[in-house]
Short mmCIF file of C-alpha atoms in Angstrom, two decimals:
data_model
loop_
_atom_site.label_atom_id
_atom_site.label_comp_id
_atom_site.label_asym_id
_atom_site.label_seq_id
_atom_site.Cartn_x
_atom_site.Cartn_y
_atom_site.Cartn_z
CA MET A 1 13.99 -48.44 -10.64
CA LYS A 2 15.76 -46.15 -13.04
CA LYS A 3 12.39 -45.38 -14.53
CA ASP A 4 11.28 -43.94 -11.21
CA ASN A 5 14.26 -41.64 -11.05
CA SER A 6 13.65 -40.21 -14.46
CA LYS A 7 9.99 -39.68 -13.59
CA ILE A 8 10.92 -37.54 -10.63
CA ASP A 9 13.47 -35.58 -12.59
CA ASN A 10 11.09 -35.00 -15.47
CA ASN A 11 8.43 -33.92 -13.07
CA ILE A 12 10.68 -31.17 -11.83
CA LYS A 13 12.16 -30.20 -15.15
CA ASN A 14 8.87 -30.00 -17.00
CA LYS A 15 7.49 -27.66 -14.41
CA ASP A 16 10.63 -25.59 -14.54
CA LEU A 17 10.36 -25.22 -18.26
CA ILE A 18 6.92 -23.64 -18.18
CA ASP A 19 7.39 -20.20 -19.63
CA PRO A 20 5.92 -17.45 -17.53
CA VAL A 21 3.34 -15.27 -19.24
CA GLU A 22 4.93 -12.32 -20.93
CA LEU A 23 4.24 -9.24 -18.86
CA PRO A 24 5.28 -5.63 -19.28
CA GLU A 25 8.27 -4.93 -17.10
CA ALA A 26 7.38 -2.96 -14.00
CA GLU A 27 10.94 -1.68 -14.03
CA ASP A 28 10.11 0.34 -17.12
CA PHE A 29 7.68 2.52 -15.22
CA THR A 30 10.06 5.18 -14.08
CA GLU A 31 9.16 8.63 -12.82
CA SER A 32 11.26 10.19 -15.52
CA GLU A 33 8.96 8.95 -18.26
CA ASP A 34 6.67 11.60 -19.70
CA ASN A 35 3.32 11.67 -18.01
CA PRO A 36 1.12 9.48 -20.17
CA LEU A 37 -2.12 10.93 -18.78
CA SER A 38 -1.41 14.35 -20.25
CA GLU A 39 -1.77 12.87 -23.72
CA LEU A 40 -5.32 11.67 -23.12
CA ASN A 41 -8.48 13.65 -23.72
CA ALA A 42 -11.40 13.64 -21.28
CA ALA A 43 -13.21 10.74 -22.96
CA GLU A 44 -10.04 8.64 -23.04
CA LEU A 45 -9.37 9.40 -19.39
CA ASP A 46 -12.89 8.30 -18.46
CA ALA A 47 -12.50 5.12 -20.50
CA ARG A 48 -9.18 4.35 -18.86
CA LYS A 49 -10.68 4.86 -15.44
CA ARG A 50 -13.58 2.53 -16.21
CA ASP A 51 -11.24 -0.19 -17.52
CA PHE A 52 -8.92 0.25 -14.59
CA GLU A 53 -11.73 -0.03 -12.05
CA LYS A 54 -12.87 -3.22 -13.73
CA GLU A 55 -9.45 -4.83 -14.20
CA ALA A 56 -7.23 -3.61 -11.40
CA ILE A 57 -9.28 -2.51 -8.40
CA PRO A 58 -10.67 -6.01 -7.66
CA HIS A 59 -7.14 -7.21 -6.84
CA MET A 60 -6.65 -4.73 -4.02
CA LYS A 61 -7.16 -7.30 -1.27
CA ILE A 62 -4.29 -9.57 -2.21
CA LEU A 63 -2.03 -6.60 -2.88
CA TYR A 64 -2.91 -5.05 0.46
CA ASN A 65 -2.19 -8.29 2.33
CA TYR A 66 1.10 -8.72 0.55
CA ALA A 67 2.02 -5.08 1.27
CA LEU A 68 1.08 -5.50 4.90
CA ARG A 69 3.34 -8.52 5.34
CA MET A 70 6.23 -7.07 3.35
CA ALA A 71 6.13 -3.62 4.96
CA GLY A 72 5.07 -4.94 8.35
CA ASP A 73 3.14 -1.77 9.06
CA GLN A 74 -0.38 -0.67 8.16
CA LEU A 75 0.50 2.90 7.23
CA GLU A 76 3.33 1.79 4.99
CA ALA A 77 1.08 -0.84 3.46
CA ASP A 78 -1.47 1.90 2.74
CA ASP A 79 1.17 3.99 1.01
CA LEU A 80 2.51 1.03 -0.90
CA VAL A 81 -0.94 0.09 -2.20
CA GLN A 82 -1.65 3.70 -3.11
CA ASP A 83 1.67 4.15 -4.93
CA THR A 84 1.15 0.89 -6.78
CA TYR A 85 -2.30 1.82 -7.99
CA MET A 86 -1.33 5.35 -8.96
CA ARG A 87 1.59 4.07 -10.96
CA ALA A 88 -0.48 1.30 -12.49
CA PHE A 89 -3.15 3.80 -13.55
CA ARG A 90 -0.65 6.10 -15.17
CA PHE A 91 0.90 3.24 -17.08
CA PHE A 92 -2.24 1.24 -17.69
CA HIS A 93 -1.71 1.55 -21.44
CA LYS A 94 1.24 -0.82 -20.99
CA PHE A 95 -0.98 -3.52 -19.55
CA GLU A 96 -1.85 -6.03 -22.25
CA ARG A 97 -5.56 -6.84 -22.09
CA GLY A 98 -6.30 -10.49 -21.54
CA THR A 99 -3.09 -11.13 -19.60
CA ASN A 100 -2.86 -11.53 -15.85
CA CYS A 101 -3.62 -8.13 -14.32
CA LYS A 102 -3.01 -9.39 -10.78
CA ALA A 103 0.51 -10.47 -11.73
CA TRP A 104 1.11 -7.17 -13.51
CA LEU A 105 0.02 -5.20 -10.45
CA PHE A 106 2.08 -7.40 -8.21
CA ARG A 107 5.20 -6.67 -10.21
CA ILE A 108 4.58 -2.95 -9.96
CA MET A 109 4.10 -3.26 -6.22
CA LYS A 110 7.27 -5.30 -5.85
CA ASN A 111 9.15 -2.64 -7.77
CA CYS A 112 7.60 0.16 -5.68
CA TYR A 113 8.56 -1.69 -2.54
CA ILE A 114 12.15 -2.20 -3.62
CA ASN A 115 12.59 1.36 -4.89
CA LYS A 116 10.80 3.34 -2.28
CA TYR A 117 10.45 1.42 0.93
CA ARG A 118 13.09 -1.23 1.22
CA LYS A 119 16.00 1.16 0.90
CA ASN A 120 14.59 3.43 3.60
CA LYS A 121 13.72 0.63 5.94
CA LYS A 122 16.14 -0.52 8.54
CA GLU A 123 17.26 -3.93 7.50
CA PRO A 124 16.64 -6.57 10.11
CA SER A 125 19.47 -9.01 10.55
CA LYS A 126 19.13 -11.61 7.84
CA VAL A 127 19.61 -15.28 8.42
CA ASP A 128 21.71 -17.10 5.85
CA TYR A 129 20.36 -20.29 4.46
CA GLU A 130 23.78 -21.86 4.90
CA ASP A 131 23.43 -21.38 8.64
CA VAL A 132 20.46 -23.66 8.69
CA GLN A 133 21.28 -25.85 5.73
CA ASN A 134 21.78 -28.86 7.95
CA PHE A 135 18.79 -28.01 10.05
CA TYR A 136 16.76 -31.05 9.09
CA ASP A 137 19.79 -33.26 9.08
CA SER A 138 20.27 -32.55 12.75
CA ILE A 139 16.98 -34.30 13.46
CA ARG A 140 17.65 -37.17 15.74
CA ASP A 141 15.93 -40.45 15.10
CA ASP A 142 14.66 -40.61 18.66
CA VAL A 143 12.84 -37.28 18.54
CA VAL A 144 10.61 -37.88 15.58
CA ASP A 145 7.55 -37.46 17.78
CA SER A 146 8.59 -34.02 18.86
CA ASN A 147 6.15 -32.22 16.55
CA ASP A 148 3.50 -31.89 19.23
CA LEU A 149 6.00 -30.19 21.47
CA GLN A 150 7.15 -27.99 18.61
CA GLN A 151 3.55 -26.98 18.03
CA LYS A 152 3.17 -25.99 21.68
CA VAL A 153 6.40 -24.03 21.62
CA PHE A 154 5.46 -22.18 18.41
CA SER A 155 1.98 -21.39 19.61
CA ASN A 156 3.45 -19.61 22.63
CA LEU A 157 5.43 -17.22 20.47
CA LEU A 158 4.30 -13.61 20.31
CA ASP A 159 3.03 -11.96 17.14
CA ASP A 160 6.03 -9.63 17.19
CA GLU A 161 8.36 -12.59 17.32
CA LEU A 162 6.60 -14.19 14.40
CA SER A 163 6.76 -10.94 12.42
CA GLY A 164 10.42 -10.66 13.37
CA ALA A 165 11.08 -14.15 12.07
CA LEU A 166 9.30 -13.41 8.81
CA ASN A 167 11.20 -10.15 8.42
CA SER A 168 14.48 -11.93 9.00
CA LEU A 169 14.04 -13.67 5.66
CA GLN A 170 15.66 -12.20 2.60
CA ASP A 171 13.06 -10.57 0.37
CA ASP A 172 13.23 -13.37 -2.21
CA TYR A 173 12.37 -15.99 0.40
CA LYS A 174 9.91 -13.79 2.25
CA THR A 175 7.97 -13.09 -0.92
CA VAL A 176 7.41 -16.74 -1.80
CA VAL A 177 6.57 -17.67 1.79
CA ILE A 178 3.99 -14.85 1.96
CA LEU A 179 2.49 -15.68 -1.41
CA CYS A 180 2.30 -19.41 -0.79
CA ASP A 181 1.65 -19.79 2.93
CA LEU A 182 -0.29 -16.60 3.62
CA GLU A 183 -1.95 -15.85 0.30
CA GLY A 184 -2.42 -19.48 -0.74
CA LEU A 185 -1.15 -19.05 -4.31
CA SER A 186 0.04 -22.01 -6.35
CA TYR A 187 3.66 -22.39 -7.42
CA GLU A 188 2.62 -21.64 -10.97
CA GLU A 189 0.99 -18.36 -9.97
CA ILE A 190 3.98 -17.36 -7.87
CA ALA A 191 6.33 -18.21 -10.71
CA GLU A 192 4.27 -16.01 -12.99
CA PHE A 193 4.22 -13.17 -10.48
CA LEU A 194 7.96 -13.28 -9.97
CA ASP A 195 8.89 -14.25 -13.50
CA VAL A 196 11.03 -17.12 -12.28
CA PRO A 197 10.88 -20.88 -12.98
CA ILE A 198 8.66 -23.02 -10.78
CA GLY A 199 11.74 -24.87 -9.51
CA THR A 200 13.07 -21.60 -8.15
CA VAL A 201 9.80 -21.00 -6.33
CA ARG A 202 9.97 -24.47 -4.79
CA SER A 203 13.57 -24.06 -3.77
CA ARG A 204 13.05 -20.61 -2.24
CA LEU A 205 10.01 -21.80 -0.40
CA HIS A 206 11.81 -24.78 1.03
CA ARG A 207 14.76 -22.67 2.14
CA GLY A 208 12.56 -19.86 3.42
CA ARG A 209 10.60 -22.22 5.63
CA LYS A 210 13.77 -23.76 6.96
CA ILE A 211 15.20 -20.38 7.89
CA LEU A 212 11.91 -19.36 9.42
CA GLN A 213 11.82 -22.47 11.56
CA LYS A 214 15.33 -21.84 12.78
CA LYS A 215 14.45 -18.27 13.67
CA LEU A 216 11.31 -19.32 15.51
CA GLN A 217 13.36 -21.86 17.36
CA ASP A 218 15.80 -19.13 18.39
CA TYR A 219 12.95 -17.00 19.75
CA ALA A 220 11.57 -19.97 21.65
CA LYS A 221 15.01 -20.70 23.02
CA SER A 222 15.45 -17.11 24.17
CA ARG A 223 12.22 -17.48 26.10
CA GLY A 224 13.44 -20.52 27.95
CA TYR A 225 12.06 -23.32 25.81
CA THR A 226 14.46 -26.15 25.21
CA VAL A 227 13.69 -26.69 21.58
CA GLU A 228 17.11 -27.42 20.20
CA SER A 229 16.71 -31.14 20.54
CA GLN A 230 13.13 -31.22 19.42
CA VAL A 231 13.61 -30.88 15.72
CA MET B 1 14.02 -45.02 1.46
CA PRO B 2 12.68 -46.99 -1.54
CA MET B 3 15.30 -47.84 -4.10
CA GLY B 4 13.35 -46.14 -6.84
CA LEU B 5 13.75 -42.75 -5.22
CA ASN B 6 17.48 -42.68 -5.25
CA THR B 7 17.69 -38.91 -5.62
CA THR B 8 19.82 -36.57 -3.58
CA SER B 9 18.45 -35.57 -0.21
CA PHE B 10 18.24 -31.98 -1.52
CA ASN B 11 15.71 -32.96 -4.18
CA ILE B 12 13.80 -35.18 -1.79
CA ASP B 13 13.47 -32.30 0.66
CA GLU B 14 12.16 -30.01 -2.03
CA LEU B 15 9.78 -32.70 -3.23
CA ILE B 16 8.46 -32.89 0.31
CA THR B 17 7.90 -29.15 0.13
CA SER B 18 5.94 -29.61 -3.11
CA TYR B 19 3.97 -32.45 -1.52
CA ILE B 20 3.07 -30.30 1.47
CA ASP B 21 1.80 -27.60 -0.85
CA ASN B 22 -0.20 -30.11 -2.87
CA GLN B 23 1.78 -29.23 -5.98
CA ILE B 24 2.46 -32.76 -7.15
CA SER B 25 -0.05 -33.88 -9.70
CA ASP B 26 1.60 -37.17 -10.67
CA HIS B 27 -0.30 -39.83 -8.69
CA GLU B 28 2.49 -42.39 -8.87
CA LEU B 29 5.04 -39.93 -7.57
CA LYS B 30 2.67 -38.89 -4.85
CA SER B 31 2.23 -42.52 -3.75
CA GLN B 32 5.99 -43.00 -3.70
CA ILE B 33 6.43 -39.98 -1.47
CA GLU B 34 3.68 -41.17 0.84
CA GLY B 35 5.38 -44.57 1.03
CA MET B 36 8.64 -42.91 1.95
CA LEU B 37 6.97 -40.86 4.63
CA LYS B 38 5.57 -44.05 6.17
CA SER B 39 8.82 -45.93 6.10
CA ASP B 40 11.31 -43.18 6.92
CA ALA B 41 10.71 -41.73 10.37
CA LYS B 42 13.31 -39.02 9.95
CA LEU B 43 11.83 -37.84 6.67
CA ASN B 44 8.39 -37.98 8.23
CA ALA B 45 9.57 -35.73 11.04
CA LYS B 46 10.93 -33.24 8.51
CA TYR B 47 7.64 -33.34 6.67
CA LYS B 48 5.58 -32.77 9.82
CA SER B 49 7.84 -30.01 10.97
CA GLU B 50 7.61 -28.13 7.67
CA LEU B 51 3.86 -28.69 7.50
CA LEU B 52 3.56 -27.32 11.01
CA THR B 53 5.50 -24.19 10.05
CA LYS B 54 3.24 -23.63 7.05
CA GLU B 55 0.04 -24.13 9.05
CA PHE B 56 1.37 -22.06 11.90
CA LEU B 57 2.07 -19.14 9.57
CA SER B 58 -1.32 -19.16 7.91
CA SER B 59 -3.12 -19.44 11.24
CA ARG B 60 -1.18 -16.59 12.83
CA PHE B 61 -1.33 -14.29 9.80
CA PRO B 62 -4.94 -14.53 8.67
CA GLU B 63 -5.94 -12.72 5.50
CA VAL B 64 -7.35 -9.30 6.24
CA ASP B 65 -9.83 -7.19 4.33
CA VAL B 66 -8.71 -3.93 2.79
CA PRO B 67 -9.66 -1.17 5.24
CA GLN B 68 -12.33 1.11 3.82
CA THR B 69 -10.04 4.10 4.31
CA THR B 70 -7.33 2.47 2.20
CA TYR B 71 -9.82 1.65 -0.52
CA ASN B 72 -11.19 5.19 -0.47
CA LYS B 73 -7.71 6.63 -0.53
CA VAL B 74 -6.76 4.64 -3.64
CA VAL B 75 -9.99 5.45 -5.47
CA SER B 76 -9.70 9.08 -4.47
CA CYS B 77 -6.11 9.31 -5.73
CA ILE B 78 -7.07 7.85 -9.08
CA ASP B 79 -9.98 10.25 -9.34
CA ASN B 80 -7.65 13.11 -8.51
CA LEU B 81 -5.25 11.99 -11.25
CA VAL B 82 -8.13 12.07 -13.71
CA ILE B 83 -9.50 15.39 -12.45
CA ASN B 84 -6.07 17.01 -12.56
CA ALA B 85 -5.36 15.68 -16.03
CA LYS B 86 -8.73 16.95 -17.25
CA ARG B 87 -8.48 20.34 -15.58
CA ASN B 88 -4.97 21.23 -16.43
CA GLY B 89 -4.19 19.06 -19.38
CA GLN B 90 -1.02 18.69 -17.39
CA PRO B 91 0.61 16.10 -15.22
CA VAL B 92 -0.14 16.00 -11.52
CA LEU B 93 2.24 17.79 -9.23
CA SER B 94 4.44 14.80 -8.48
CA GLU B 95 5.09 14.37 -12.16
CA PHE B 96 6.43 17.86 -12.73
CA PRO B 97 10.19 17.78 -13.17
CA SER B 98 11.90 19.68 -10.41
CA PHE B 99 13.50 23.06 -10.99
CA TRP B 100 16.94 21.47 -10.90
CA GLU B 101 15.92 18.68 -13.23
CA THR B 102 14.72 21.28 -15.72
CA ILE B 103 18.04 23.11 -15.58
CA LYS B 104 19.94 19.86 -15.88
CA GLU B 105 17.95 18.77 -18.88
CA ALA B 106 18.23 22.13 -20.61
CA VAL B 107 21.97 22.34 -20.10
CA THR B 108 22.93 18.73 -20.62
CA LYS B 109 20.60 17.68 -23.39
CA LYS B 110 20.30 20.80 -25.51
CA PHE B 111 23.31 23.03 -25.01
CA ILE B 112 26.05 20.91 -23.58
CA GLY B 113 29.35 21.89 -25.12
CA ILE B 114 28.17 25.40 -26.00
CA PRO B 115 29.32 27.45 -22.99
CA ARG B 116 27.63 30.74 -23.94
CA PHE B 117 24.24 29.01 -24.20
CA ALA B 118 24.81 27.10 -21.01
CA PHE B 119 25.75 30.31 -19.22
CA ALA B 120 22.70 32.15 -20.60
CA ILE B 121 20.38 29.31 -19.62
CA VAL B 122 21.77 29.14 -16.09
CA ALA B 123 21.52 32.93 -15.74
CA ILE B 124 17.89 32.93 -16.91
CA PHE B 125 16.98 30.16 -14.55
CA VAL B 126 18.79 31.73 -11.60
CA ILE B 127 16.98 35.05 -12.15
CA GLY B 128 13.71 33.27 -12.78
CA GLY B 129 14.28 31.11 -9.72
CA LEU B 130 14.89 34.17 -7.56
CA LEU B 131 11.63 35.66 -8.81
CA VAL B 132 9.74 32.43 -8.27
CA PHE B 133 11.12 31.70 -4.84
CA GLY B 134 11.18 35.34 -3.77
CA GLY B 135 7.54 35.98 -4.57
CA PRO B 136 4.53 34.74 -2.62
CA LYS B 137 3.33 31.21 -3.34
CA LYS B 138 -0.14 31.04 -4.82
CA ALA B 139 -2.88 28.50 -4.46
CA LYS B 140 -2.70 25.91 -7.22
CA ASN B 141 -5.97 24.16 -6.58
CA PRO B 142 -8.12 24.81 -9.67
CA TYR B 143 -11.35 24.96 -7.65
CA ILE B 144 -9.93 27.65 -5.41
CA LEU B 145 -8.46 29.54 -8.35
CA ALA B 146 -11.75 29.42 -10.26
CA GLY B 147 -14.00 29.83 -7.24
CA THR B 148 -16.14 32.89 -6.58
CA GLU B 149 -17.05 34.26 -3.16
CA LYS B 150 -20.06 31.90 -3.19
CA SER B 151 -17.69 28.94 -3.26
CA ILE B 152 -17.71 26.86 -0.10
CA MET B 153 -14.05 26.06 -0.69
CA VAL B 154 -13.06 29.70 -1.08
CA GLN B 155 -15.11 30.68 1.97
CA ALA B 156 -13.49 27.95 4.04
CA VAL B 157 -9.99 29.14 3.09
CA ASN B 158 -10.82 32.79 3.81
CA SER B 159 -12.52 32.07 7.14
CA PHE B 160 -9.64 29.84 8.20
CA HIS B 161 -7.17 32.64 7.51
CA LYS B 162 -9.27 35.11 9.48
CA ILE B 163 -9.24 32.75 12.43
CA LEU B 164 -5.50 32.15 12.12
CA SER B 165 -4.81 35.89 12.01
CA GLY B 166 -7.10 36.52 14.98
CA ASP B 167 -9.50 38.70 12.97
CA VAL B 168 -12.32 36.34 13.94
CA LYS B 169 -12.66 35.00 17.47
CA PRO B 170 -15.04 32.29 18.74
CA GLN B 171 -18.46 33.63 19.72
CA LEU B 172 -18.73 30.70 22.09
CA THR B 173 -15.58 29.40 23.71
CA SER B 174 -16.23 25.86 24.85
CA SER B 175 -14.73 22.40 24.73
CA ASN B 176 -18.12 20.83 25.34
CA ALA B 177 -19.47 19.30 22.14
CA ALA B 178 -23.08 19.28 23.35
CA GLU B 179 -22.86 22.94 24.25
CA VAL B 180 -21.45 23.79 20.82
CA GLU B 181 -24.12 21.73 19.07
CA LYS B 182 -26.83 23.57 21.02
CA TYR B 183 -25.25 26.93 20.22
CA VAL B 184 -25.28 26.20 16.48
CA LYS B 185 -28.83 24.91 16.68
CA ASP B 186 -29.98 28.06 18.45
CA LYS B 187 -28.07 30.50 16.27
CA SER B 188 -28.00 28.83 12.88
CA HIS B 189 -30.89 26.37 13.13
CA PHE B 190 -29.17 23.23 11.87
CA ASP B 191 -27.52 20.21 13.47
CA ALA B 192 -23.80 20.73 13.37
CA TYR B 193 -21.36 17.82 13.31
CA VAL B 194 -19.02 18.20 16.26
CA PRO B 195 -16.54 15.30 16.15
CA GLN B 196 -14.07 14.25 18.81
CA ILE B 197 -10.59 14.58 17.34
CA ASP B 198 -7.67 12.73 18.93
CA ASP B 199 -4.99 15.07 20.33
CA TYR B 200 -7.17 18.09 19.57
CA GLN B 201 -9.57 19.95 21.80
CA LEU B 202 -12.66 21.78 20.72
CA SER B 203 -12.06 25.48 21.31
CA GLY B 204 -15.22 27.16 20.19
CA VAL B 205 -17.57 28.11 17.41
CA VAL B 206 -18.63 31.05 15.27
CA CYS B 207 -22.02 31.25 13.55
CA ASN B 208 -22.87 33.61 10.73
CA GLU B 209 -24.92 33.94 7.58
CA TYR B 210 -24.02 34.33 3.92
CA ASN B 211 -26.52 34.98 1.17
CA GLY B 212 -29.36 33.85 3.43
CA GLN B 213 -27.48 30.67 4.25
CA GLN B 214 -26.59 29.69 7.82
CA LEU B 215 -22.96 28.78 8.48
CA ALA B 216 -21.07 27.43 11.47
CA HIS B 217 -17.31 27.45 11.97
CA LEU B 218 -15.80 25.03 14.48
CA ILE B 219 -12.30 25.48 15.81
CA TYR B 220 -10.08 22.80 17.34
CA THR B 221 -6.58 23.32 18.73
CA ASN B 222 -3.88 21.00 20.03
CA GLY B 223 -2.08 23.42 22.35
CA GLN B 224 0.82 23.74 19.91
CA ASN B 225 -0.61 26.44 17.66
CA ASP B 226 -2.03 23.84 15.29
CA ILE B 227 -5.64 24.32 14.29
CA ILE B 228 -8.28 22.22 12.66
CA TYR B 229 -11.07 24.38 11.39
CA ILE B 230 -14.37 22.96 10.13
CA TYR B 231 -16.73 25.04 8.03
CA GLN B 232 -20.29 23.69 8.03
CA THR B 233 -23.51 24.50 6.28
CA PRO B 234 -26.65 22.50 5.42
CA VAL B 235 -26.27 20.68 2.12
CA ASN B 236 -29.40 22.36 0.75
CA ALA B 237 -27.29 25.53 0.44
CA VAL B 238 -25.68 23.83 -2.55
CA HIS B 239 -29.00 22.56 -3.94
CA LYS B 240 -30.53 26.04 -3.67
CA LYS B 241 -27.39 27.50 -5.27
CA ASN B 242 -26.88 29.84 -2.34
CA LEU B 243 -23.39 28.41 -2.17
CA ASP B 244 -21.21 26.69 -4.76
CA LEU B 245 -19.47 23.36 -4.56
CA PRO B 246 -17.94 22.10 -7.83
CA GLU B 247 -19.75 19.14 -9.30
CA ASP B 248 -16.51 17.15 -9.64
CA VAL B 249 -15.87 17.61 -5.95
CA GLN B 250 -19.43 16.56 -5.09
CA ASN B 251 -19.03 13.43 -7.22
CA GLU B 252 -15.73 12.72 -5.57
CA ILE B 253 -17.25 13.03 -2.11
CA THR B 254 -20.13 10.79 -3.06
CA LYS B 255 -17.81 8.15 -4.43
CA ALA B 256 -14.86 8.26 -2.03
CA LYS B 257 -16.73 9.66 1.01
CA PHE B 258 -14.41 12.66 1.09
CA TYR B 259 -12.30 14.95 -1.06
CA MET B 260 -8.89 16.00 0.15
CA CYS B 261 -6.49 18.41 -1.48
CA ASP B 262 -3.55 20.63 -0.68
CA GLU B 263 -2.10 23.76 -2.28
CA VAL B 264 -5.29 25.61 -1.46
CA ASP B 265 -3.44 28.66 -0.20
CA GLU B 266 -0.01 30.21 0.00
CA ASN B 267 0.82 28.12 3.08
CA ASN B 268 0.03 24.86 1.31
CA CYS B 269 -2.67 24.05 3.84
CA THR B 270 -4.86 20.99 3.48
CA MET B 271 -8.57 21.07 2.78
CA THR B 272 -10.91 18.15 3.33
CA LEU B 273 -14.56 18.14 2.30
CA TRP B 274 -17.19 15.59 3.20
CA PHE B 275 -20.90 15.23 3.85
CA LYS B 276 -22.17 14.35 7.29
CA LYS B 277 -25.88 13.64 7.21
CA ASP B 278 -27.34 16.83 5.73
CA VAL B 279 -24.33 18.99 6.39
CA VAL B 280 -21.43 19.91 4.12
CA CYS B 281 -18.18 20.03 6.06
CA ALA B 282 -15.04 21.74 4.76
CA SER B 283 -12.05 21.40 7.01
CA MET B 284 -8.86 23.43 6.80
CA THR B 285 -5.64 22.67 8.61
CA THR B 286 -1.96 23.42 8.51
CA MET B 287 -1.28 19.69 8.71
CA PRO B 288 0.21 18.02 5.61
CA LYS B 289 -2.25 16.01 3.56
CA THR B 290 -0.98 12.61 4.68
CA GLU B 291 -1.16 13.54 8.34
CA MET B 292 -4.62 15.03 7.92
CA TYR B 293 -5.72 11.90 6.13
CA THR B 294 -4.77 9.78 9.15
CA THR B 295 -6.46 12.22 11.53
CA PHE B 296 -9.56 12.45 9.37
CA ALA B 297 -9.80 8.67 9.00
CA ARG B 298 -9.76 8.36 12.79
CA PHE B 299 -12.36 10.94 13.67
CA ASN B 300 -14.73 10.55 10.73
CA ARG B 301 -15.53 6.85 11.02
#
């Protein structure tokens, strides 16, 4: 029996110990840095553009979707994608060929979002994980078949309410929920994108979903559904 | 709960999360979790509830394609970075340090602690600043600066200013697109592109000729003194060299479907160029570039 315990623990620890791929820090790409394009001649500029179109442009879809969910607005998502690509192009010499370009772009976008958009955006009220820490533990043994009802309640929620619930998550939780549940990335990919251990991804995802559920429940409750005892 | 999985409930919950996301590769561990889910109704309810949340999210937020306008905008911006770097050998506008940053750098980095130098530097910059800000602003767009009177871009800027100042008035005043199209056809013998623009109303049209080339000038207003002006001429004017359109701009239009720039005049107006069928369109407006981009993306679908 002890063997089983150690297997579980090792399973977690080994995954946590996977080193993320070394990526250039997006945080280094500051506006104050000299413009790297001015140092290139016409042929070098053309070559950079060709490489960039081949390496970076194909990842626009995932970046756009992430931007759309993070910013919650199409125009802001447009700007975020544009800013990310402009910055990435200017600093493309810092991208190490053969490494994960998608992850590199994602880090730049995350940095752009934090620097430019998040501080200007009105913060929605955040839900603390502690508030819902005992969420699952409140499940009553006699309501284990309540999932069908929960499904009905959730499906009646409005898109705005769902967006509101997603936006109520702290950025760390929101990011992993978007990347895993909406973009379908693996924990390993997310860990690489965020430069955090896989265990952190798992933990944030678990907590993020819990908070989200609580928030959705609150919306349902405000619309007259008696969901408190369902989960 | 099976004895072998005597972990804390915290770890079990997170393992359930991993199981839901199909992130557990160890078959034995997977079987143990599945056994637990069968035997523990409460854990099973947690599992189903979390799975439901995950599925609910992905079904209500489906993946979307990048809008063509967003794609074009990104590609166009990168092209502009390249064009600007090639033309000027200088950084693009946003990368210029501000006036104040220049002063700060000069004073703090080079002459800090030497008051007479600091004073001289500040004095030079203040006088220079007065001259810069006191004088008229000039167009910075290299195509406008280098353009001759045959340049479509230069002609569009000049005609727009004549309309703004009232020197040129519509020959036909009409908000009817069909009527305007017919007028251009009759007078200038080509099919003009007369779009519907949200929040703007067609006001009229002027037709004229330059260097044997027929031109049409459409005017739209929004009732608040804002104007969208569209210069149009058949694209063969460029092929025949009756009119000039820089090759870089033509390439840009071909690739991104449009070319948009600002700083084309002293008022920092925005110019947008695109091809519509066999017509070259050059629009001028007092709107900022971002606002014009949104407007343009709506009407030029």
